[in-house]
Coordinates of C-alpha atoms in Angstrom, one line a residue:
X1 CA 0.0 0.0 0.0
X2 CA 1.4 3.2 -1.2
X3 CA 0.7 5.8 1.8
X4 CA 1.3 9.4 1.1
X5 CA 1.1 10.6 4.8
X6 CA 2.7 9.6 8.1
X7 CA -0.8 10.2 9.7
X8 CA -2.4 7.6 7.3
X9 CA 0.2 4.8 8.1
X10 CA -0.4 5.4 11.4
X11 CA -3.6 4.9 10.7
X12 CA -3.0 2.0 8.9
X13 CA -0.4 0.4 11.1
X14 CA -2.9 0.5 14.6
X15 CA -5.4 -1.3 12.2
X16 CA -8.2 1.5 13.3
X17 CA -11.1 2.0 10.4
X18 CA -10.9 5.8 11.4
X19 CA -11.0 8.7 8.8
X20 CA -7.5 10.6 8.5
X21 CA -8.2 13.5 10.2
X22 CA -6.0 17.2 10.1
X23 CA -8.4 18.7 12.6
X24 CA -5.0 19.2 14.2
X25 CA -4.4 22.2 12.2
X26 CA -7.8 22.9 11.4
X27 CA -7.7 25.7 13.8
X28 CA -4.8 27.4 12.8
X29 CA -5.1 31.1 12.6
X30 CA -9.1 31.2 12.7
X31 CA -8.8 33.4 15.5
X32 CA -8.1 37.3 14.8
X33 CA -5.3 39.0 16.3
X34 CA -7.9 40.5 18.7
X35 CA -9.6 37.3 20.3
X36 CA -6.8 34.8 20.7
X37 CA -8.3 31.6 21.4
X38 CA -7.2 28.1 22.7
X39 CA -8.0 25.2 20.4
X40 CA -11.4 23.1 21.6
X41 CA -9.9 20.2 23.2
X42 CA -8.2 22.7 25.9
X43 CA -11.9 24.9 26.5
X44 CA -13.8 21.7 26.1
X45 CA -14.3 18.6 27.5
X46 CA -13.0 15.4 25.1
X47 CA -14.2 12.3 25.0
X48 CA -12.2 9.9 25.4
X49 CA -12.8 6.1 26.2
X50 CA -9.5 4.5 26.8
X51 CA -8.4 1.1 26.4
X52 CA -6.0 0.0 29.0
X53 CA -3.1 -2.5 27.7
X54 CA -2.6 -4.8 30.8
X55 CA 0.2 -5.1 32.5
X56 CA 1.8 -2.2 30.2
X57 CA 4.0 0.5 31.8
X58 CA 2.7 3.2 29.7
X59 CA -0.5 3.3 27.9
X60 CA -0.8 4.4 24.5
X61 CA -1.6 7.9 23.2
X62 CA -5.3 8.9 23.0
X63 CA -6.3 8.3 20.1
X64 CA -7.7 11.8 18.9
X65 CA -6.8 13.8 16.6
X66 CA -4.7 16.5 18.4
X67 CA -2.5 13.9 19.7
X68 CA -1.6 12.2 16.0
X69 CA 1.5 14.6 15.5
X70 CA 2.8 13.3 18.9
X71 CA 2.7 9.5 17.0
X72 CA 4.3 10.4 14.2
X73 CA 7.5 12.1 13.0
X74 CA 6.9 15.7 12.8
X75 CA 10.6 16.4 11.2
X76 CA 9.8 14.8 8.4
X77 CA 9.1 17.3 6.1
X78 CA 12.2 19.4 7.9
X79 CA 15.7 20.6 5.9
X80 CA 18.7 18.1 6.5
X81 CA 17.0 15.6 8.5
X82 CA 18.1 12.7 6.8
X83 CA 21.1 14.1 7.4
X84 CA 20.8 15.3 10.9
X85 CA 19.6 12.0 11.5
X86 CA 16.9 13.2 14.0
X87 CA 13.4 12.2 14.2
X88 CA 10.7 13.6 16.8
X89 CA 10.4 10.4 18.0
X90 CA 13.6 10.3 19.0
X91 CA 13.1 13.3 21.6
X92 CA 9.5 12.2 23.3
X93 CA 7.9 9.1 23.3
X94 CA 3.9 9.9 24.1
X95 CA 1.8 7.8 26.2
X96 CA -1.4 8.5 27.4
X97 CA -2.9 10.3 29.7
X98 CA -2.0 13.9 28.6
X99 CA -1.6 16.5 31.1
X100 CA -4.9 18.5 31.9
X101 CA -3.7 21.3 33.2
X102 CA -0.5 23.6 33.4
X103 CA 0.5 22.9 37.1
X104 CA 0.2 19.1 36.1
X105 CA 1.9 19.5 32.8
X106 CA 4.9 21.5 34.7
X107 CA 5.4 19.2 37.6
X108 CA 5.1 16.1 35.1
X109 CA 7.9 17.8 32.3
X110 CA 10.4 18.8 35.9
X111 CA 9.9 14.8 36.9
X112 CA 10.2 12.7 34.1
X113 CA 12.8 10.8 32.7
X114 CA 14.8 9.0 29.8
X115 CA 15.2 5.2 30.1
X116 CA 18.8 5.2 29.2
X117 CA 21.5 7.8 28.2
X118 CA 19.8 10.1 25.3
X119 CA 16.7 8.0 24.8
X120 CA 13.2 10.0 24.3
X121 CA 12.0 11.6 27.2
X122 CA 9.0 11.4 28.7
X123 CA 7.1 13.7 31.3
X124 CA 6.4 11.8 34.6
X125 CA 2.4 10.7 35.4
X126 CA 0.7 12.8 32.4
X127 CA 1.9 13.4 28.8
X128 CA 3.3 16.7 27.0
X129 CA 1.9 17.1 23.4
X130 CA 4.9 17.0 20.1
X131 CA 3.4 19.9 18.2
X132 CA 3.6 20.3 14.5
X133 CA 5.4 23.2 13.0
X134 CA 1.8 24.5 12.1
X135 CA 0.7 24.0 15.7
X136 CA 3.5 26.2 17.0
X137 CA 3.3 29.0 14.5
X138 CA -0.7 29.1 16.2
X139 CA 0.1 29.3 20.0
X140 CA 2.7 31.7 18.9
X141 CA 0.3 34.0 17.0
X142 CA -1.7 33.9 20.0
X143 CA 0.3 36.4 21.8
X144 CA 1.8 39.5 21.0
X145 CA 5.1 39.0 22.1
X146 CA 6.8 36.5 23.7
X147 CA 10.1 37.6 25.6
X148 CA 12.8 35.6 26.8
X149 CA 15.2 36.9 29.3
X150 CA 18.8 35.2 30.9
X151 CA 21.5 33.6 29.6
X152 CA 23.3 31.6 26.8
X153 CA 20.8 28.5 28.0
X154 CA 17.8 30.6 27.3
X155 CA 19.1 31.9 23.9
X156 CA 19.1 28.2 22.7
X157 CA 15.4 28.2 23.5
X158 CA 14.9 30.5 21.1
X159 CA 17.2 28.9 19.0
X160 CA 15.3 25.8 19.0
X161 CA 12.2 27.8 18.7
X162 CA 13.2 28.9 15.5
X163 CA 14.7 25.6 14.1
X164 CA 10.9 24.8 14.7
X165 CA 9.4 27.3 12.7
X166 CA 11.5 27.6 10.0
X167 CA 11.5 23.4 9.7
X168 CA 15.0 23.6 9.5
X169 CA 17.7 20.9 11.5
X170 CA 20.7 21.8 9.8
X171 CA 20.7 25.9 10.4
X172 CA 17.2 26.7 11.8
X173 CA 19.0 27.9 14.8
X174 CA 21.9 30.7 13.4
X175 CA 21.3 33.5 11.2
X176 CA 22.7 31.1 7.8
X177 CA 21.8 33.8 5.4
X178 CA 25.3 35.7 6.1
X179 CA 27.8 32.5 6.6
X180 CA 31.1 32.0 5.8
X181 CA 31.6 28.9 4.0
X182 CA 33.7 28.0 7.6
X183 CA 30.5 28.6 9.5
X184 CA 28.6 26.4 7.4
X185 CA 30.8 23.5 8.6
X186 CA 31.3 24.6 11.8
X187 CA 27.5 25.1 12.8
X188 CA 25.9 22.5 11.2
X189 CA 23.1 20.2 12.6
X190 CA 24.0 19.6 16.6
X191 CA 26.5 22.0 16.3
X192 CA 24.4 25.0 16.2
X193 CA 24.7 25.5 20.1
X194 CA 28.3 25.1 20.2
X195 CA 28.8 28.4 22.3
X196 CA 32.2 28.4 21.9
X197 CA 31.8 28.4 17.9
X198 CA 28.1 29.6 16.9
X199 CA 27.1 31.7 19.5
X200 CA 27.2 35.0 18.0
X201 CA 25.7 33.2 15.0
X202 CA 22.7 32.5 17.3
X203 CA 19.4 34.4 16.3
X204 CA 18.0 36.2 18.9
X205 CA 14.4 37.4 17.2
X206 CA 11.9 36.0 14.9
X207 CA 11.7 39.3 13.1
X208 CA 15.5 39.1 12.1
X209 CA 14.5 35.9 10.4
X210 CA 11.5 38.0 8.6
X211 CA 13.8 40.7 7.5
X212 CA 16.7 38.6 6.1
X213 CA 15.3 34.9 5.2
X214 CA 11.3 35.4 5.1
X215 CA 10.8 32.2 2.8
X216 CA 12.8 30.4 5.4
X217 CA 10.1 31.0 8.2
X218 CA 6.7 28.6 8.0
X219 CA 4.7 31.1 9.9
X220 CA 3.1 34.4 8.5
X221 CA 5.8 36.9 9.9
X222 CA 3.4 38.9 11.0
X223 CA 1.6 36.9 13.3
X224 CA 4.5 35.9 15.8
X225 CA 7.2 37.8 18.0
X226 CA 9.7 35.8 19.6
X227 CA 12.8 37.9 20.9
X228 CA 15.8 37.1 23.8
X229 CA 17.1 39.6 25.8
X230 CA 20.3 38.7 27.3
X231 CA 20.2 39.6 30.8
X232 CA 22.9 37.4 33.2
X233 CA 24.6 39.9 35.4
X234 CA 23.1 41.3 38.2
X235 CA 23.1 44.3 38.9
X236 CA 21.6 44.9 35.3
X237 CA 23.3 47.3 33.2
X238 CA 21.1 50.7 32.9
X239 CA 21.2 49.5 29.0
X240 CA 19.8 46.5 29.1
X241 CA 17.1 47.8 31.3
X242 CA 16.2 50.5 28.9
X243 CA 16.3 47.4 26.4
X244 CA 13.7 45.7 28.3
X245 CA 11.5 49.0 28.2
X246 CA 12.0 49.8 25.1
X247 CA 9.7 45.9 24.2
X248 CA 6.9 47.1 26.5
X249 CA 3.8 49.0 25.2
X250 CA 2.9 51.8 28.1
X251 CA -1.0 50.8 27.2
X252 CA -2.7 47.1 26.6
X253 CA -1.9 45.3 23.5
X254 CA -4.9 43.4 21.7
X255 CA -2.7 40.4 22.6
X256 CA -1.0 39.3 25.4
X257 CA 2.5 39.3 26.2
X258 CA 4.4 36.0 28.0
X259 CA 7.6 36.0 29.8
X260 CA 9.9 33.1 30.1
X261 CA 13.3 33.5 32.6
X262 CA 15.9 32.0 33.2
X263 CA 19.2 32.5 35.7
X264 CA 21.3 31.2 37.8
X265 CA 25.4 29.7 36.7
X266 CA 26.9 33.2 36.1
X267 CA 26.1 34.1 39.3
X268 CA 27.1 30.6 40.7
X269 CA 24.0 29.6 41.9
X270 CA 23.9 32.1 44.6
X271 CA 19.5 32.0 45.3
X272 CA 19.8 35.6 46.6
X273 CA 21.6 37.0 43.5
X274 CA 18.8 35.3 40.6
X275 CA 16.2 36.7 43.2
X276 CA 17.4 40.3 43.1
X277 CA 18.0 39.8 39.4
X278 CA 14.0 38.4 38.8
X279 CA 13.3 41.2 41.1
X280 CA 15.0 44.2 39.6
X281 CA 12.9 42.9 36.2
X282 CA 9.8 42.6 37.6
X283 CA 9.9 45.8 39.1
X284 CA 11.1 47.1 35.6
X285 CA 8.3 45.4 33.9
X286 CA 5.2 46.4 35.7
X287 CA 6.7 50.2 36.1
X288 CA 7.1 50.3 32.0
X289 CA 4.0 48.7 31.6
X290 CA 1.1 48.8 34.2
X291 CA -1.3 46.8 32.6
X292 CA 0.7 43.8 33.6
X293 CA -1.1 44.0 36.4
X294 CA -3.9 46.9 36.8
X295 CA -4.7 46.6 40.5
X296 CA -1.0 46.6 41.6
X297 CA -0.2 50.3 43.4
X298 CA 3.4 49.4 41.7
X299 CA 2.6 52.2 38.9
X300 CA 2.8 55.8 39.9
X301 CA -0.6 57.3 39.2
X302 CA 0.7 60.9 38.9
X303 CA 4.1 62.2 38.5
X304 CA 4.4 63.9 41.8
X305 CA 7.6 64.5 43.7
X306 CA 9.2 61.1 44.9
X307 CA 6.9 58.9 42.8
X308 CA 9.8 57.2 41.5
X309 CA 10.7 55.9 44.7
X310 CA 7.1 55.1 46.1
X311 CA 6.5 53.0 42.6
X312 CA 9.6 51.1 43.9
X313 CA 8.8 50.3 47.2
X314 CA 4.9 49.6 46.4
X315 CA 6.6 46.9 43.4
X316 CA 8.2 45.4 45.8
X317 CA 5.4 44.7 48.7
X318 CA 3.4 43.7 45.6
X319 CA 5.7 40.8 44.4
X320 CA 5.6 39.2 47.3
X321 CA 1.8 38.6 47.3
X322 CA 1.0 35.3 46.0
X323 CA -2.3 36.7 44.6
X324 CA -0.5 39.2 42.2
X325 CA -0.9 36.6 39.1
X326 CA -4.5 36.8 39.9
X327 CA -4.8 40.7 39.9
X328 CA -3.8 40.8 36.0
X329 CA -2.8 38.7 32.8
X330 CA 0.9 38.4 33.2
X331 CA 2.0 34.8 32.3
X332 CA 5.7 34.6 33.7
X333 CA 7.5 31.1 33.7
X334 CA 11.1 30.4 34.9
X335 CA 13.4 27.9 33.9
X336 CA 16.3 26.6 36.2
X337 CA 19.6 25.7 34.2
X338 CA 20.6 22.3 32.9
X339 CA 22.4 19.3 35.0
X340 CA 26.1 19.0 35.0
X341 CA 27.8 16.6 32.5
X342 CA 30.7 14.7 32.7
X343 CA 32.8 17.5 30.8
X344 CA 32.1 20.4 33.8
X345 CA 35.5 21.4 34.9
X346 CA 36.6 20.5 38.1
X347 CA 36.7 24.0 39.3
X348 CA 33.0 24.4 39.2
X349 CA 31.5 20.6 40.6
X350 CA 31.2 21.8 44.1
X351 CA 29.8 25.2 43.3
X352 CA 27.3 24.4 40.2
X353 CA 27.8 20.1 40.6
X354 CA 24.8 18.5 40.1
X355 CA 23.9 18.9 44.2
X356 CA 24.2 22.6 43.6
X357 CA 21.5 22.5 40.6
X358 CA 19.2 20.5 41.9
X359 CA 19.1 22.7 45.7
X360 CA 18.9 25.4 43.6
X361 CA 16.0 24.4 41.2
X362 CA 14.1 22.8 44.3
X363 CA 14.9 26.8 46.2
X364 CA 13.5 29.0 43.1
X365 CA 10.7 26.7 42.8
X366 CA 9.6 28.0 46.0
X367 CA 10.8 31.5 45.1
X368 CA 9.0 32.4 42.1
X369 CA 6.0 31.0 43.0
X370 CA 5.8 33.3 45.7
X371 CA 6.5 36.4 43.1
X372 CA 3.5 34.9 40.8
X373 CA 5.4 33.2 38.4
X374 CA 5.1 29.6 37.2
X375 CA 8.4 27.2 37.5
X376 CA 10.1 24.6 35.0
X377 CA 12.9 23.2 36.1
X378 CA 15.1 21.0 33.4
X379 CA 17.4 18.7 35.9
X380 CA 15.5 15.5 35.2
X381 CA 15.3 16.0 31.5
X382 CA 19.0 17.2 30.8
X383 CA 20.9 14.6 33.2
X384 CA 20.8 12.1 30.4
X385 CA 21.5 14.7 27.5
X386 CA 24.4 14.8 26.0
X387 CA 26.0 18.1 26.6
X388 CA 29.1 20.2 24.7
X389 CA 30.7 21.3 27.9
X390 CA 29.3 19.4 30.8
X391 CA 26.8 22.8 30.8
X392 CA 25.1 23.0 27.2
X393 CA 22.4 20.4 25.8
X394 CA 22.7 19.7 22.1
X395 CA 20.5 20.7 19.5
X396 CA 18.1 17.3 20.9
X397 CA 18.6 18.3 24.3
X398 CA 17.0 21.7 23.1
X399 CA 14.4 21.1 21.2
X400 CA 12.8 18.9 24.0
X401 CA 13.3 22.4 26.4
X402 CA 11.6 24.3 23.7
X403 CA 8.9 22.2 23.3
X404 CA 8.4 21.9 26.8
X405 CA 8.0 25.9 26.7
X406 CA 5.7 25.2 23.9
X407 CA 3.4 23.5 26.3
X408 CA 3.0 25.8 28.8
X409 CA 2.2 28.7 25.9
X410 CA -0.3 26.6 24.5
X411 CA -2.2 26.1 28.3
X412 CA -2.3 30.0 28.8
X413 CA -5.8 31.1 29.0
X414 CA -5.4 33.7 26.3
X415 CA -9.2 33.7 25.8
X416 CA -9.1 35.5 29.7
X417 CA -7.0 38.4 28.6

């Protein structure tokens, strides 16, 4: 049988006498720019009617149409993957049930594990989804902007973001369109987040890759916003604080905007430092843009004498209310940084060994959650990752952190802003 589509031999192989359905991307971009939605099987209830495998460790993937990208191999269709040699399937191996909500899907993507060095991961108790390229371009047009703040680790989130959207293994991640026949070789395929070779090669917003290589993206460039800023030192630089500013609208966007963190080796894991750090952004965030949170006194109402000051102060009590998510639309996440490898120098295994990390991601957990903002940590998922430096995950490692990220976007009640 000749089968033109990996969804119809799935099909085929699980013997089912089901229709093909697309209804996965059947709801890609219906909604305007002004009434971002969720797709139906988040706002409404699915049926579902399992059938349990005996005796099985993991039971298999609903079988419903959002979940048939998770079954098949979504890189197909991608540039160099033959010879890349990576297949989605290689990354995540679904099972069913999948997560319902985001606390569930977080705690379950911090706990899971691999089952073996470099095997497919897999969230612990409930299942993240394996978007499609389409599917991502949609939770990403959902939002206005989504902003990425830290270090080198967070830039390969974007990184892998945009090997995602513009289907591309081999250079999705580095701005390709001005290489020298060196970088060509040198940042190829896994090699994209060498950050000794490729880092400046990195691209750091979606709208670079719209201005210099627009085939190359698979999204309308209009419709998505993804942008790092590189924030690791703390105290911030004035500069990159005006930076930050400069990305934030003083009045409400038709869209919302979602903020993803992370902190924490160039300050040596010192939980006091990345607090001050979240801090001194926060503070920055809600003061350039007070709609982040309307009933928060944070924003100086009128621009009397000392203002300034009182906006401060008033930011400050305010972050440390737990109920200061509730009191506006500001979806905030923060991601811990990667376990150690084998390859971390000696110099750095007591202060940021794998002890270290995993105090520390267990300590911001319970941090940020007091500040409002939702938590992700990586340990379990990058301990059996293969890493450039002992520090660094490879382009796999990174593609299972974006998509991770990709999960808690799509969960965001958008429909509530």
């Amino acid at each position: 049988m000749d089968l033109e589509h990996p969804l119809q031999e799935l099909v085929h192989l699980i013997g089912r006498s089901v229709p093909v359905l697309y209804s996965f991307n059947a709801y890609l971009f219906v909604a305007t720019p002004h009434k971002p939605q969720r797709p139906s099987y988040l706002t409404e209830q699915v049926p579902y009617n399992s059938t349990l495998v005996p005796h099985a460790a993991f039971q298999p993937p609903e079988a419903l149409p959002h979940r048939y990208p998770d079954m098949a191999d979504t890189f197909a269709s991608y540039k160099y993957r033959n010879t890349c040699n990576i297949s989605s399937l290689d990354l995540h191996s679904p099972f069913a049930p999948l997560c319902s909500n985001r606390e569930s899907m977080l705690t379950a993507m911090a706990s899971g594990g691999r089952i073996g060095y470099d095997a497919p991961y897999m969230p612990r108790g409930c299942d993240m989804r394996w978007f499609s390229t389409e599917e991502i371009c949609e939770i990403l047009s959902r939002f206005e902007k989504v902003i990425i703040l830290g270090d080198s680790m967070m830039r390969h989130v974007v990184g892998s973001i945009n090997v995602l959207i513009r289907k591309d293994l081999g250079y999705g991640a580095v701005t390709d369109w001005n290489f020298s026949p060196e970088e060509r070789q040198d940042c190829f395929c896994n090699y994209q987040f060498n950050v000794k070779a490729c880092s400046i090669q990195g691209i750091f917003k979606t709208s670079d890759v719209a201005k210099n290589d627009p085939e190359s993206l698979a999204c309308p460039a209009d419709t998505i916003d993804v942008i790092i800023e590189q924030m690791i030192r703390f105290p911030i630089p004035t500069d990159e604080l005006d930076r930050l500013r400069a990305l934030l609208p003083s009045q409400k966007p038709t869209r919302p905007y979602a903020f993803i963190y992370g902190h924490g080796l160039w300050n040596d894991l010192d939980l006091q430092a990345t607090l001050d750090w979240l801090d001194n952004i926060l503070d920055t965030s809600i003061q350039a843009a007070p709609w982040l949170s309307p009933s928060s006194p944070s924003h100086p109402k009128s621009k009397s004498k000392g203002s300034r000051a009182a906006a401060v102060a008033a930011a400050k009590r305010e972050r440390n209310n737990s109920n200061k998510h509730a009191s506006g639309f500001w979806p905030r996440l923060f991601l811990t940084p990667n376990a150690a490898g084998k390859e971390k120098p000696d110099e750095w295994v007591v202060s940021q060994g794998n002890k270290a990390l995993m105090i520390f991601e267990e300590s911001v957990g319970v941090e940020v959650k007091r500040r409002g903002l939702e938590h992700l940590g990586t340990w379990n998922m990058t301990i059996q990752s293969n890493k450039f430096d002992g520090v660094h995950v490879d382009l796999k490692g990174n593609l299972v952190k974006a998509m991770m990220v990709m999960n808690w976007l799509n969960m965001i009640e958008v429909e509530k802003f």
